[in-house]
């Protein structure tokens, strides 16, 4: 019938398809005049087909753009994070050692703001005087900085691990206040058994809520020396359950190795008593913030062939402190390290590109750290942050300084063999050590001058270079 047009193109489209609806609305607004000829009718149909074709192409272009944007977002998720100021040291035998600091990507998944926190407070005999005052002040500051939805369990740790609260309670509750009062009345006695305390914390954190542990003490386990294998197993339980262990080191002597390993293996942090007031430094707030910060637990970290990282297993990553691996191999600027943050299949989720490498002067401690950690596959690497790396360097330098002082004293009392032994020992740790070279050189000169004074002067004058060098000491081993 004139004035009526069938829908030859819309027949292949579903009733609600946007192209079909557009076409029908267009026809409804523009009825054909009865005088339109068959050729005009055909031309109209072709024109309408072109319009529909353009609409369909526009729709597919829109869908393609969405796919492209989604693909771009996936690519951007594997963003390159530059690790700057990588430390490197090349030993005289040609081996290169380095410290590689990695950070979690900025888009790391946020964790729940509500947490269950087990607080372990060292009450051994070392926690007396100002150290006890500081520990209790930090505890109070941390509790005041916790969120309203956080829950806390409080324990005293010495020879036994004693629960001071019997149930999970808010940090500002009467239950926790009574627990703190019990803690204040508890006399600091005996020594500490740290691994059983960690076992108790792991059993307490058996629920489904996110959990963390805060240890306040010196890290010394004098009542029961820590067995490396037992320590490794208990920390693996925390890491597998994504429970981080944080420490505030306080006491006359600190075992930073233990505190650092706990943080490195579980994704926690370490703060140390510097003698300041808690409210001035905001220590409680900093610890509470660290407890609630997100932690990423990679399933795999891959480096180029020929490079060895310690530990060999992937370590937890944080965005508020560096996770530092010790390595051996030719790590150059531009080297890429790939990480899988969830599944170990498919493409890497994140890549770290090495930026600049630091000067090698003063980095000999890296070789000692690597060699000392090889026997445990890197478990003893305690570099949970840049501060811990600086501490490791300081301890290495202090150890060498102590040895050199002994050597210089031996030289003063003309104990030449002892001075030479110490000089060779230090040079084994740090071949470029200037003081060790000076010590060895002075020892040889003093021996030569002494021989000239007390020996046959005629013989000494006739044979000025006849003094034989002392036999070198055995090659020194690695300091643990």
Coordinates of C-alpha atoms in Angstrom, one line a residue:
X1 CA 0.0 0.0 0.0
X2 CA 1.2 3.5 -0.8
X3 CA 2.6 5.4 2.2
X4 CA 3.5 2.1 4.0
X5 CA 7.1 0.8 4.0
X6 CA 8.1 -2.6 5.2
X7 CA 11.2 -3.0 7.4
X8 CA 13.5 -5.1 5.2
X9 CA 16.6 -4.1 7.1
X10 CA 15.2 -4.1 10.6
X11 CA 14.0 -7.7 10.2
X12 CA 17.5 -9.0 11.0
X13 CA 17.7 -7.0 14.2
X14 CA 16.1 -7.7 17.6
X15 CA 13.2 -5.6 18.6
X16 CA 15.1 -3.5 21.1
X17 CA 18.2 -2.9 19.0
X18 CA 19.3 0.8 19.0
X19 CA 19.9 0.8 15.2
X20 CA 16.4 -0.6 14.6
X21 CA 14.7 1.8 17.0
X22 CA 16.6 4.8 15.4
X23 CA 15.4 3.7 12.0
X24 CA 11.8 3.2 13.0
X25 CA 11.7 6.6 14.8
X26 CA 13.1 8.3 11.7
X27 CA 10.3 6.7 9.6
X28 CA 7.7 7.7 12.2
X29 CA 8.8 11.3 12.0
X30 CA 9.0 11.4 8.1
X31 CA 6.1 9.6 6.5
X32 CA 6.5 9.0 2.7
X33 CA 4.2 10.9 0.4
X34 CA 1.8 8.8 -1.6
X35 CA 3.3 10.2 -4.9
X36 CA 6.7 8.6 -4.2
X37 CA 7.6 6.4 -7.1
X38 CA 9.2 2.9 -6.9
X39 CA 12.6 4.4 -7.8
X40 CA 12.2 7.0 -5.1
X41 CA 11.1 4.3 -2.8
X42 CA 14.3 2.3 -3.6
X43 CA 16.5 5.4 -3.3
X44 CA 15.0 6.1 0.1
X45 CA 15.7 2.5 1.2
X46 CA 19.3 2.8 0.1
X47 CA 19.6 6.1 1.9
X48 CA 18.1 4.6 5.0
X49 CA 20.5 1.6 4.7
X50 CA 23.4 4.0 4.6
X51 CA 22.2 5.8 7.6
X52 CA 21.7 2.5 9.5
X53 CA 25.1 1.3 8.3
X54 CA 26.7 4.5 9.7
X55 CA 24.9 4.0 13.0
X56 CA 26.0 0.4 13.2
X57 CA 29.6 1.4 12.4
X58 CA 29.5 4.1 15.1
X59 CA 28.2 1.6 17.6
X60 CA 31.0 -0.8 16.9
X61 CA 33.5 2.0 17.0
X62 CA 32.2 2.9 20.4
X63 CA 32.5 -0.7 21.6
X64 CA 36.1 -0.9 20.2
X65 CA 37.0 2.2 22.0
X66 CA 35.8 0.7 25.3
X67 CA 37.8 -2.4 24.7
X68 CA 40.9 -0.2 23.9
X69 CA 40.4 1.8 27.1
X70 CA 40.1 -1.4 29.1
X71 CA 43.2 -2.8 27.5
X72 CA 45.1 0.4 28.2
X73 CA 44.0 0.2 31.9
X74 CA 45.4 -3.3 32.1
X75 CA 48.7 -2.3 30.7
X76 CA 48.9 0.7 33.0
X77 CA 48.3 -1.6 36.0
X78 CA 51.7 -3.1 35.4
X79 CA 53.3 0.3 36.0
X80 CA 57.1 0.7 36.2
X81 CA 58.3 1.6 39.6
X82 CA 61.9 2.9 39.7
X83 CA 64.2 1.7 42.4
X84 CA 66.7 4.5 42.9
X85 CA 70.0 4.5 44.8
X86 CA 70.8 0.8 44.5
X87 CA 74.0 0.0 46.4
X88 CA 76.6 -2.0 44.5
X89 CA 80.0 -3.4 45.4
X90 CA 82.5 -5.3 43.3
X91 CA 84.9 -7.5 45.2
X92 CA 88.5 -8.1 44.2
X93 CA 87.6 -11.5 42.8
X94 CA 85.2 -9.8 40.3
X95 CA 81.9 -10.8 42.0
X96 CA 79.4 -8.0 42.3
X97 CA 77.0 -7.6 45.2
X98 CA 74.1 -5.2 45.6
X99 CA 71.2 -4.2 47.7
X100 CA 68.0 -3.9 45.7
X101 CA 65.1 -1.9 47.4
X102 CA 61.6 -2.6 46.2
X103 CA 58.4 -0.7 47.0
X104 CA 54.8 -1.9 46.5
X105 CA 53.0 -0.2 43.6
X106 CA 51.1 2.9 44.5
X107 CA 47.8 1.2 43.4
X108 CA 48.2 -1.6 46.0
X109 CA 44.9 -2.9 47.3
X110 CA 43.8 -1.1 50.5
X111 CA 43.3 -3.4 53.5
X112 CA 40.4 -3.2 55.9
X113 CA 40.5 -0.4 58.5
X114 CA 39.3 -2.8 61.2
X115 CA 42.1 -5.0 62.6
X116 CA 42.7 -7.5 65.4
X117 CA 46.1 -6.6 67.1
X118 CA 48.0 -8.8 69.5
X119 CA 50.4 -6.7 71.6
X120 CA 53.3 -8.5 73.1
X121 CA 55.2 -6.5 75.8
X122 CA 58.6 -7.7 77.0
X123 CA 58.6 -7.8 80.8
X124 CA 62.0 -9.5 81.3
X125 CA 64.7 -8.1 83.6
X126 CA 66.2 -6.0 80.9
X127 CA 63.1 -3.8 80.8
X128 CA 63.8 -1.7 83.8
X129 CA 64.2 2.0 84.6
X130 CA 63.9 4.4 81.7
X131 CA 63.4 1.6 79.2
X132 CA 60.3 0.4 81.0
X133 CA 58.9 3.9 81.2
X134 CA 59.4 4.4 77.5
X135 CA 57.8 1.0 76.6
X136 CA 54.7 1.7 78.7
X137 CA 54.5 5.2 77.2
X138 CA 54.6 3.9 73.7
X139 CA 52.0 1.3 74.5
X140 CA 49.6 4.0 75.8
X141 CA 50.3 6.1 72.8
X142 CA 49.6 3.2 70.4
X143 CA 46.3 2.3 72.1
X144 CA 45.2 5.9 72.0
X145 CA 45.9 5.9 68.2
X146 CA 44.0 2.8 67.3
X147 CA 40.7 3.0 65.5
X148 CA 37.3 2.5 67.2
X149 CA 36.7 -0.8 65.2
X150 CA 40.1 -2.3 66.1
X151 CA 40.3 -5.0 68.7
X152 CA 43.3 -5.7 71.0
X153 CA 44.6 -8.6 73.1
X154 CA 47.5 -7.8 75.5
X155 CA 50.2 -10.2 76.6
X156 CA 53.3 -10.0 78.9
X157 CA 56.3 -11.8 77.6
X158 CA 59.2 -13.2 79.6
X159 CA 59.9 -16.8 80.5
X160 CA 56.2 -17.4 80.1
X161 CA 53.7 -15.7 77.8
X162 CA 50.9 -14.4 80.1
X163 CA 47.6 -13.1 78.8
X164 CA 46.6 -9.8 80.5
X165 CA 43.2 -9.7 78.7
X166 CA 41.0 -12.7 78.2
X167 CA 39.0 -11.5 75.1
X168 CA 39.2 -9.2 72.1
X169 CA 38.3 -5.7 73.2
X170 CA 38.4 -2.1 71.8
X171 CA 41.6 -0.3 72.5
X172 CA 39.8 2.3 74.7
X173 CA 37.8 -0.2 76.7
X174 CA 37.9 -0.9 80.4
X175 CA 39.2 -4.4 79.7
X176 CA 42.3 -3.0 78.0
X177 CA 42.8 -0.4 80.7
X178 CA 42.7 -3.1 83.4
X179 CA 45.2 -5.1 81.3
X180 CA 47.6 -2.2 81.2
X181 CA 47.2 -1.7 84.9
X182 CA 48.2 -5.4 85.5
X183 CA 51.2 -4.8 83.2
X184 CA 52.3 -1.8 85.2
X185 CA 52.2 -3.8 88.4
X186 CA 54.2 -6.7 86.9
X187 CA 57.8 -6.7 88.1
X188 CA 60.3 -7.1 85.2
X189 CA 62.1 -10.4 86.0
X190 CA 63.7 -13.3 84.3
X191 CA 64.5 -13.6 80.6
X192 CA 62.5 -13.9 77.4
X193 CA 61.3 -16.9 75.3
X194 CA 60.3 -15.2 72.1
X195 CA 59.2 -18.0 69.8
X196 CA 56.6 -19.4 72.2
X197 CA 55.3 -15.8 72.5
X198 CA 54.9 -15.7 68.7
X199 CA 53.2 -19.1 68.8
X200 CA 50.7 -17.7 71.3
X201 CA 50.0 -14.7 69.1
X202 CA 49.4 -16.9 66.0
X203 CA 46.9 -19.1 68.0
X204 CA 45.1 -15.9 69.2
X205 CA 44.8 -14.6 65.6
X206 CA 42.8 -17.6 64.4
X207 CA 39.7 -15.6 63.2
X208 CA 38.9 -14.2 59.8
X209 CA 39.4 -10.6 60.6
X210 CA 42.7 -9.0 59.4
X211 CA 45.3 -9.2 62.1
X212 CA 48.7 -7.8 63.1
X213 CA 51.2 -8.3 65.9
X214 CA 53.0 -5.5 67.8
X215 CA 56.1 -6.5 69.8
X216 CA 57.5 -4.0 72.3
X217 CA 60.9 -5.1 73.7
X218 CA 64.5 -5.7 72.8
X219 CA 64.3 -8.8 70.7
X220 CA 66.6 -10.8 73.0
X221 CA 65.5 -14.3 73.6
X222 CA 68.0 -15.1 76.4
X223 CA 65.9 -17.8 78.1
X224 CA 65.7 -19.9 74.9
X225 CA 68.0 -19.2 72.1
X226 CA 66.2 -18.9 68.8
X227 CA 66.5 -21.9 66.5
X228 CA 66.6 -20.6 62.9
X229 CA 64.4 -23.4 61.6
X230 CA 61.8 -23.0 64.3
X231 CA 61.9 -19.2 63.7
X232 CA 61.4 -19.7 60.0
X233 CA 58.4 -21.9 60.4
X234 CA 56.6 -19.7 62.9
X235 CA 57.1 -16.6 60.7
X236 CA 55.9 -18.6 57.6
X237 CA 52.6 -19.1 59.5
X238 CA 52.2 -15.3 59.8
X239 CA 53.2 -14.6 56.2
X240 CA 50.9 -17.3 54.8
X241 CA 48.0 -15.8 56.7
X242 CA 49.0 -12.2 55.7
X243 CA 49.6 -11.2 59.3
X244 CA 52.4 -8.6 59.7
X245 CA 54.6 -8.3 62.8
X246 CA 55.7 -4.8 63.9
X247 CA 58.3 -4.0 66.5
X248 CA 59.3 -1.1 68.8
X249 CA 62.8 -1.8 69.9
X250 CA 63.5 -0.7 73.5
X251 CA 66.1 -1.8 76.0
X252 CA 69.8 -1.5 76.9
X253 CA 70.7 -3.9 74.0
X254 CA 68.7 -4.6 70.9
X255 CA 68.7 -7.7 68.7
X256 CA 68.0 -5.8 65.5
X257 CA 68.6 -9.0 63.5
X258 CA 65.6 -10.7 65.1
X259 CA 63.4 -7.6 64.9
X260 CA 64.4 -7.0 61.3
X261 CA 63.8 -10.6 60.2
X262 CA 60.3 -10.6 61.8
X263 CA 59.4 -7.5 59.8
X264 CA 61.0 -8.5 56.6
X265 CA 59.4 -12.0 56.5
X266 CA 55.9 -10.8 57.4
X267 CA 55.6 -7.3 55.9
X268 CA 55.9 -5.4 59.2
X269 CA 58.0 -2.5 60.4
X270 CA 60.7 -1.7 62.9
X271 CA 61.0 1.5 65.0
X272 CA 63.7 1.9 67.6
X273 CA 63.9 3.9 70.8
X274 CA 66.0 7.0 70.2
X275 CA 65.6 8.5 73.6
X276 CA 62.9 11.0 72.6
X277 CA 59.4 11.4 74.1
X278 CA 56.6 9.5 72.4
X279 CA 54.3 12.5 72.0
X280 CA 57.0 14.6 70.4
X281 CA 57.8 12.0 67.8
X282 CA 54.2 10.8 67.3
X283 CA 55.5 7.2 67.8
X284 CA 52.1 5.8 68.7
X285 CA 50.4 7.3 65.7
X286 CA 53.2 6.1 63.4
X287 CA 53.0 2.6 64.7
X288 CA 49.2 2.5 64.4
X289 CA 49.4 3.9 60.9
X290 CA 51.9 1.2 59.9
X291 CA 49.7 -1.5 61.4
X292 CA 46.8 -0.4 59.2
X293 CA 48.8 0.2 56.0
X294 CA 48.3 -2.2 53.1
X295 CA 50.8 -5.0 52.6
X296 CA 51.2 -6.9 49.3
X297 CA 52.3 -10.5 49.3
X298 CA 53.8 -11.3 45.8
X299 CA 53.6 -14.9 44.5
X300 CA 56.7 -14.5 42.4
X301 CA 59.6 -12.1 41.8
X302 CA 61.8 -12.8 38.7
X303 CA 65.2 -11.3 37.9
X304 CA 67.3 -11.7 34.7
X305 CA 69.4 -14.8 34.3
X306 CA 72.8 -14.7 36.1
X307 CA 71.5 -12.7 39.1
X308 CA 70.8 -14.2 42.5
X309 CA 68.5 -12.6 45.0
X310 CA 68.4 -13.4 48.7
X311 CA 66.0 -14.4 50.0
X312 CA 65.0 -16.5 47.0
X313 CA 61.3 -16.5 48.0
X314 CA 59.3 -13.3 47.4
X315 CA 59.1 -11.0 50.3
X316 CA 56.0 -8.9 51.4
X317 CA 56.0 -5.4 50.0
X318 CA 54.9 -2.1 51.5
X319 CA 54.5 1.4 50.1
X320 CA 55.7 3.1 53.2
X321 CA 59.1 1.4 53.5
X322 CA 61.4 -0.4 51.2
X323 CA 61.8 -4.2 51.1
X324 CA 65.5 -4.7 50.5
X325 CA 67.0 -7.8 48.8
X326 CA 70.7 -8.7 48.9
X327 CA 71.9 -9.9 45.5
X328 CA 74.9 -11.1 43.5
X329 CA 75.5 -10.6 39.8
X330 CA 75.8 -7.8 37.2
X331 CA 72.9 -5.6 38.1
X332 CA 73.1 -2.6 35.8
X333 CA 71.0 0.6 35.3
X334 CA 67.9 -0.3 33.3
X335 CA 67.7 -3.8 34.6
X336 CA 64.0 -4.9 35.0
X337 CA 62.7 -7.0 37.8
X338 CA 59.2 -8.4 37.4
X339 CA 56.7 -9.2 40.1
X340 CA 53.4 -11.2 40.2
X341 CA 51.3 -9.8 43.0
X342 CA 48.5 -12.4 42.9
X343 CA 48.6 -15.4 40.6
X344 CA 52.0 -16.5 39.3
X345 CA 50.4 -17.2 35.9
X346 CA 50.1 -14.8 33.0
X347 CA 51.9 -11.5 32.6
X348 CA 53.7 -9.7 35.5
X349 CA 51.6 -7.3 37.5
X350 CA 54.4 -4.9 38.2
X351 CA 57.9 -4.2 37.0
X352 CA 60.7 -2.4 38.8
X353 CA 63.3 -0.7 36.7
X354 CA 66.7 0.0 38.2
X355 CA 67.6 3.6 38.0
X356 CA 71.0 4.9 39.1
X357 CA 73.6 2.8 41.0
X358 CA 75.4 4.4 43.9
X359 CA 79.2 4.8 44.1
X360 CA 80.9 1.6 45.4
X361 CA 83.1 3.2 48.0
X362 CA 82.1 2.0 51.5
X363 CA 79.8 -0.7 50.2
X364 CA 82.0 -3.7 51.1
X365 CA 79.5 -4.7 53.8
X366 CA 77.2 -6.0 51.0
X367 CA 79.5 -8.9 50.3
X368 CA 79.6 -9.8 54.0
X369 CA 75.8 -9.7 54.2
X370 CA 75.3 -11.9 51.1
X371 CA 77.9 -14.5 52.2
X372 CA 76.5 -14.6 55.7
X373 CA 72.9 -15.2 54.4
X374 CA 73.7 -17.8 51.8
X375 CA 73.5 -20.7 54.3
X376 CA 69.9 -19.8 55.2
X377 CA 68.8 -19.0 51.7
X378 CA 68.5 -15.3 52.8
X379 CA 66.2 -15.9 55.8
X380 CA 68.6 -13.9 58.0
X381 CA 68.4 -10.8 55.7
X382 CA 66.9 -8.3 58.1
X383 CA 66.8 -5.2 55.8
X384 CA 63.2 -4.1 56.4
X385 CA 63.7 -0.6 55.2
X386 CA 66.4 1.9 54.4
X387 CA 67.1 2.5 58.1
X388 CA 67.9 -1.2 58.7
X389 CA 70.3 -1.1 55.7
X390 CA 72.1 1.9 57.2
X391 CA 72.3 0.1 60.5
X392 CA 73.9 -2.9 58.9
X393 CA 76.5 -0.6 57.3
X394 CA 77.1 1.1 60.6
X395 CA 77.6 -2.2 62.5
X396 CA 80.0 -3.4 59.8
X397 CA 82.0 -0.2 60.0
X398 CA 82.0 -0.3 63.8
X399 CA 83.2 -3.9 63.9
X400 CA 86.1 -3.0 61.6
X401 CA 86.9 0.1 63.6
X402 CA 87.1 -2.0 66.7
X403 CA 89.5 -4.4 65.1
X404 CA 91.7 -1.6 63.7
X405 CA 91.9 0.0 67.1
X406 CA 93.2 -3.2 68.5
X407 CA 95.7 -3.4 65.6
X408 CA 97.0 0.1 66.2
X409 CA 97.3 -0.6 69.9
X410 CA 99.3 -3.7 69.1
X411 CA 101.6 -1.7 67.0
X412 CA 102.3 0.7 69.8
X413 CA 103.4 -2.1 72.1
X414 CA 105.4 -3.6 69.2
X415 CA 103.3 -6.7 68.9
X416 CA 103.9 -6.7 65.2
X417 CA 102.5 -10.2 64.4
X418 CA 99.2 -9.2 66.1
X419 CA 99.1 -5.9 64.2
X420 CA 99.7 -7.6 60.9
X421 CA 97.1 -10.4 61.7
X422 CA 94.5 -7.8 62.3
X423 CA 95.4 -5.7 59.3
X424 CA 95.1 -8.8 57.1
X425 CA 91.8 -9.7 58.7
X426 CA 90.3 -6.2 58.1
X427 CA 91.6 -6.2 54.5
X428 CA 89.9 -9.5 53.9
X429 CA 86.6 -7.9 54.8
X430 CA 87.3 -4.6 53.1
X431 CA 90.2 -4.8 50.6
X432 CA 90.1 -1.0 50.0
X433 CA 90.3 -0.1 53.7
X434 CA 92.8 2.7 54.0
X435 CA 93.4 2.2 57.8
X436 CA 94.2 -1.5 57.3
X437 CA 96.7 -0.7 54.6
X438 CA 98.3 2.0 56.8
X439 CA 98.4 -0.5 59.7
X440 CA 100.2 -3.1 57.6
X441 CA 102.6 -0.5 56.1
X442 CA 103.4 0.9 59.6
X443 CA 104.0 -2.6 60.9
X444 CA 106.6 -3.3 58.2
X445 CA 108.4 0.0 58.6
X446 CA 108.6 -0.2 62.4
X447 CA 109.9 -3.7 62.2
X448 CA 112.5 -2.6 59.7
X449 CA 113.6 0.4 61.9
X450 CA 113.7 -1.8 65.0
X451 CA 115.9 -4.4 63.2
X452 CA 118.3 -1.6 62.2
X453 CA 118.7 -0.4 65.8
X454 CA 119.1 -3.6 67.7
X455 CA 120.9 -5.7 65.0
X456 CA 124.3 -5.6 63.5
X457 CA 124.5 -2.0 62.2
X458 CA 127.1 -3.0 59.6
X459 CA 125.0 -5.8 58.4
X460 CA 121.9 -3.7 58.4
X461 CA 123.7 -1.0 56.4
X462 CA 125.1 -3.5 53.9
X463 CA 121.7 -5.2 53.5
X464 CA 119.0 -2.5 53.9
X465 CA 116.3 -4.6 52.1
X466 CA 117.1 -8.0 53.7
X467 CA 114.2 -8.0 56.1
X468 CA 111.8 -10.8 55.1
X469 CA 108.1 -10.1 55.2
X470 CA 106.1 -11.9 57.8
X471 CA 104.0 -14.9 56.6
X472 CA 100.5 -13.7 55.9
X473 CA 97.8 -15.0 58.2
X474 CA 95.2 -17.5 57.0
X475 CA 92.5 -16.0 54.8
X476 CA 89.8 -14.7 57.2
X477 CA 86.3 -16.2 57.2
X478 CA 83.0 -14.4 57.1
X479 CA 81.7 -12.6 60.1
X480 CA 78.2 -13.8 61.0

